[in-house]
Tab-separated table of C-alpha atoms and ligand atoms in Angstrom:
chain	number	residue	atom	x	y	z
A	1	UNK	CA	60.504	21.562	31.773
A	2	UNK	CA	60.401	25.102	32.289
A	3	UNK	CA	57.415	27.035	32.502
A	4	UNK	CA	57.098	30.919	32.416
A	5	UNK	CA	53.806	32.976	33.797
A	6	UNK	CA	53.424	36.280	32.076
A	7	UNK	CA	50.248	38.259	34.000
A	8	UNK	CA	48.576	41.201	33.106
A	9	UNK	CA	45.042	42.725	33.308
A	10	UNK	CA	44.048	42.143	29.863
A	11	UNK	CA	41.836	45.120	29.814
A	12	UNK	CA	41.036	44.280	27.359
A	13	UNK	CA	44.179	41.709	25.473
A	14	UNK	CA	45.923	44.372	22.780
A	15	UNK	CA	47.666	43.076	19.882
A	16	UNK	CA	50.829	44.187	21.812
A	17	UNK	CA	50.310	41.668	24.497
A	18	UNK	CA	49.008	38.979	21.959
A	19	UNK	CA	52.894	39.810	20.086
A	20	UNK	CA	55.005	39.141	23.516
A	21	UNK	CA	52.831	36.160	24.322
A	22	UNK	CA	53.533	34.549	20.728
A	23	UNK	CA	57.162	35.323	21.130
A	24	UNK	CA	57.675	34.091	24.431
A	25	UNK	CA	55.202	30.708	23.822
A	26	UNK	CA	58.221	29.863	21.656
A	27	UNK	CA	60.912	29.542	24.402
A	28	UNK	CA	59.065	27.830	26.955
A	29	UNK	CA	57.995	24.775	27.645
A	30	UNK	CA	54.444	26.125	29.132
A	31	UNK	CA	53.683	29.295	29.074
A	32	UNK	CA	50.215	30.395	31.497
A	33	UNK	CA	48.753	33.456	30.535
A	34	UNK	CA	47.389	35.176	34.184
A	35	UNK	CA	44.702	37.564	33.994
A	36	UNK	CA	44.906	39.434	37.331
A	37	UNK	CA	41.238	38.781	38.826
A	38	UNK	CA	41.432	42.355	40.737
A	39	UNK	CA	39.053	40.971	43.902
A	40	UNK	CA	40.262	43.258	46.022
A	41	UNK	CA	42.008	46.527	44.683
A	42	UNK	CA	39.803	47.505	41.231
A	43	UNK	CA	42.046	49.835	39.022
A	44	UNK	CA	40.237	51.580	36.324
A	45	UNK	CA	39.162	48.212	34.963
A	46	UNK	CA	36.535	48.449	32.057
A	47	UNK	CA	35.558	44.550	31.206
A	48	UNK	CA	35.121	41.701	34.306
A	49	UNK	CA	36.995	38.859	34.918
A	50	UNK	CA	35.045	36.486	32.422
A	51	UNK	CA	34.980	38.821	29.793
A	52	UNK	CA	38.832	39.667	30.097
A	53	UNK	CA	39.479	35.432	30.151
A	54	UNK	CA	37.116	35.130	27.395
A	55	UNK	CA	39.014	38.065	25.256
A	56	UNK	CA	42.282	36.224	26.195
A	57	UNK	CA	41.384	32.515	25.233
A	58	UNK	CA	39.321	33.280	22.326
A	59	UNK	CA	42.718	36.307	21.041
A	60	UNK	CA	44.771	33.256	21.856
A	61	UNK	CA	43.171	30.234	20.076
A	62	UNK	CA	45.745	28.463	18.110
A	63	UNK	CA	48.768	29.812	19.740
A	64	UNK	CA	51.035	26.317	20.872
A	65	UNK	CA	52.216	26.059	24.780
A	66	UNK	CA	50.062	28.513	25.953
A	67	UNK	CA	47.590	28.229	29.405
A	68	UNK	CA	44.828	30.989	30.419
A	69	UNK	CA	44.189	31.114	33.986
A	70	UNK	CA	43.147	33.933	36.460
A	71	UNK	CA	44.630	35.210	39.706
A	72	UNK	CA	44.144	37.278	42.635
A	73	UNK	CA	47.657	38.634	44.949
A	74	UNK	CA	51.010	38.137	44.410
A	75	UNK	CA	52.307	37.058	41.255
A	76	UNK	CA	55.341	35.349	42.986
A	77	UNK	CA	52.717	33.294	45.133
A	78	UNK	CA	50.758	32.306	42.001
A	79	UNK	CA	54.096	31.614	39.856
A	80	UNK	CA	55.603	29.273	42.525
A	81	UNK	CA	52.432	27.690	43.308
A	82	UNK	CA	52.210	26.598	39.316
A	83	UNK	CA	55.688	25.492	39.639
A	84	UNK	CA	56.865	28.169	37.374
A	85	UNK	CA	60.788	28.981	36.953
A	86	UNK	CA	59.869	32.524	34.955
A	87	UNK	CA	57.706	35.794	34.855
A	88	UNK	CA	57.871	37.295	31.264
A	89	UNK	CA	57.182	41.172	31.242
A	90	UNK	CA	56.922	43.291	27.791
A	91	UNK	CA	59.289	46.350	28.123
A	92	UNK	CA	57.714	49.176	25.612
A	93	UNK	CA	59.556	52.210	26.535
A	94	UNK	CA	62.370	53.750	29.088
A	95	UNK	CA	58.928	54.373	31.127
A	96	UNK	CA	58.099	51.172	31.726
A	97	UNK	CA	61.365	49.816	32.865
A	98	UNK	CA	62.015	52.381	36.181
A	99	UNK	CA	58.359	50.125	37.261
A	100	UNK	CA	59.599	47.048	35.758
A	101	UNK	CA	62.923	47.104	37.345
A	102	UNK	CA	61.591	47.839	40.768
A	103	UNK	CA	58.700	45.222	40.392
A	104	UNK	CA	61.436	42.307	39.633
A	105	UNK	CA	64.170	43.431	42.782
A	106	UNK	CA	61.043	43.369	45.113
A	107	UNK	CA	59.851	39.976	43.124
A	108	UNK	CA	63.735	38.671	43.786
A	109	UNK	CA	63.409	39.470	47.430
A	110	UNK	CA	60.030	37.568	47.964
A	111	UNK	CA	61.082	34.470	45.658
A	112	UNK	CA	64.775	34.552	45.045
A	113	UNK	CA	64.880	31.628	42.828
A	114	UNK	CA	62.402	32.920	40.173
A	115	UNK	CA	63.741	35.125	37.319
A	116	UNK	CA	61.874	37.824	35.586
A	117	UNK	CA	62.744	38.308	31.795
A	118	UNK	CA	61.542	41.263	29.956
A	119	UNK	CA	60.895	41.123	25.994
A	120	UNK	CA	61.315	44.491	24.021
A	121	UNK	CA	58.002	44.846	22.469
A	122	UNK	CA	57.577	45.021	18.891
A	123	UNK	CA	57.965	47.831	17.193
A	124	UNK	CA	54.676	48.020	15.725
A	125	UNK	CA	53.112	47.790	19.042
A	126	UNK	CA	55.583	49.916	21.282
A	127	UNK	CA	52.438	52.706	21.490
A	128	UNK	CA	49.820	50.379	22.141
A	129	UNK	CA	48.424	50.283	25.776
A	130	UNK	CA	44.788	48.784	26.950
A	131	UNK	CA	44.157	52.356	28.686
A	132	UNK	CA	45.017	53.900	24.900
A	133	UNK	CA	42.752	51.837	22.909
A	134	UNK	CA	39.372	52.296	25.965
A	135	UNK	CA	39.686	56.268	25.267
A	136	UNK	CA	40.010	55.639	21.520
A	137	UNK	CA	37.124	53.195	21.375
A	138	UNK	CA	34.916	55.048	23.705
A	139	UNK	CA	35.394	57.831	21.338
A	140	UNK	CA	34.149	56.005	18.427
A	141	UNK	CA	37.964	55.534	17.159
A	142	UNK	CA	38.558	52.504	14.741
A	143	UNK	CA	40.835	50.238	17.027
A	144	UNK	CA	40.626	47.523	14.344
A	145	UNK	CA	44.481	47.590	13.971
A	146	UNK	CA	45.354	47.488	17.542
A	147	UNK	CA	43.115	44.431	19.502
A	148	UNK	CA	42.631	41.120	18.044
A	149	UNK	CA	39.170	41.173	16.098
A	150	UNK	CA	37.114	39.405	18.841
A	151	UNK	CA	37.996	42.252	21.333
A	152	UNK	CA	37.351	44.544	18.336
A	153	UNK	CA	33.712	43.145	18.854
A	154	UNK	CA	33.941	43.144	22.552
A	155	UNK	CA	34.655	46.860	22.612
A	156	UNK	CA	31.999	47.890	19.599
A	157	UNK	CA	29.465	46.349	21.695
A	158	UNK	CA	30.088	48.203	24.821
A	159	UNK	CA	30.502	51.572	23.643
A	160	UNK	CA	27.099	50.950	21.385
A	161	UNK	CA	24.397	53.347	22.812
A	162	UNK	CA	22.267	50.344	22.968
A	163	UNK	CA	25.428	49.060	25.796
A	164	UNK	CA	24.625	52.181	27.936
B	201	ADP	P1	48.570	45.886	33.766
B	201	ADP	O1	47.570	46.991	33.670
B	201	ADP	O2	48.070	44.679	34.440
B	201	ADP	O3	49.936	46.310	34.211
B	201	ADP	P2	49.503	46.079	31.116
B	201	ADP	O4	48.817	45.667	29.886
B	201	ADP	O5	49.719	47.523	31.324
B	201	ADP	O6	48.721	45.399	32.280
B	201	ADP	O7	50.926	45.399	31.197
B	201	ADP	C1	51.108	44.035	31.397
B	201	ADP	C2	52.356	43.588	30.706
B	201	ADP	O8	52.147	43.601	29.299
B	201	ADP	C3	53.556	44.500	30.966
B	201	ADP	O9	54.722	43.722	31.035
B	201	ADP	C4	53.559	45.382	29.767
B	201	ADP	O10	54.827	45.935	29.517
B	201	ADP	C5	53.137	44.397	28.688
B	201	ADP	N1	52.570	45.101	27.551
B	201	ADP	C6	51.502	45.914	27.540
B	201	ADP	N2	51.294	46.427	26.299
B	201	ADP	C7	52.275	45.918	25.518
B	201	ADP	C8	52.646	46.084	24.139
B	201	ADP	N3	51.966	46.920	23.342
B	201	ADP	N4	53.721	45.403	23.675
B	201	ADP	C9	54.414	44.599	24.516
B	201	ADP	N5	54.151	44.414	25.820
B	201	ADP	C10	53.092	45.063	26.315
């Protein structure tokens, strides 16, 4: 049985991510979606860790193979401890492969015996990013295109006046 891990923030889940996770449901066995809990280093993260798990099951309903769970450190850790053989990454443009490619030697040196694979995203979604779609919505953009409609919600509500 092989079973992949493909982690991300999820701030919020983006039709982009919802795309790779679909694609690569199909070729494994399992597939656990990680949502990185963040405990310790915050980025610039907009929603907390329920409401980015909520976003990702309820995005995710339907979709065959597929496990939501958080996590907090190293991917590598969390992989091996779910006994998974994989980590799935979406590659969108050249810019995300000089991180990708560093991220997966370093991964290889920690935990030789698990492979990363990166998916080319779609080409639909190659432009879509979470940080793209905050600014948009906080501006009163229409994101309906780019998130899944219950982040669609998610987003409307926190950039509502009555939110702030
Ligand atoms: P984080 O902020 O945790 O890095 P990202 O959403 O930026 O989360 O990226 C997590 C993974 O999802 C990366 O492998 C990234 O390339 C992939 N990803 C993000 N957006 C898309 C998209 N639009 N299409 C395909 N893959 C994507």
């Amino acid at each position: 049985m092989t079973v992949a891990v493909l982690p991300a923030s999820f701030d919020p889940i983006t039709c982009g991510h919802v795309d790779i996770i679909t694609r690569a449901a199909r070729l494994f066995d399992r597939l656990i979606v990680a949502v990185y809990a963040h405990t310790r280093r915050r980025k610039n993260i907009l929603f907390d860790l329920d409401e980015r798990l909520a976003m990702v099951r309820e995005s995710l309903e339907g979709v065959p193979n597929v496990d939501v769970m958080s996590f907090d450190g190293l991917i590598v850790q969390f992989a091996q401890k779910q006994g998974a053989q994989v980590i799935v990454r979406g590659l969108r443009a050249v810019s995300d492969f000089e991180y990708e490619f560093q991220q997966a030697n370093l991964n290889r040196k920690m935990a030789p015996g698990l492979e990363v694979i990166c998916m080319f995203a779609s080409i639909e979604y190659g432009s879509l990013s979470s940080s793209i779609i905050k600014e948009i919505a906080e501006n009163g953009g229409d994101v309906t295109d780019m998130v899944p409609p219950p982040v669609a919600e998610h987003l409307h509500r926190r950039f509502s006046p009555a939110f702030q």
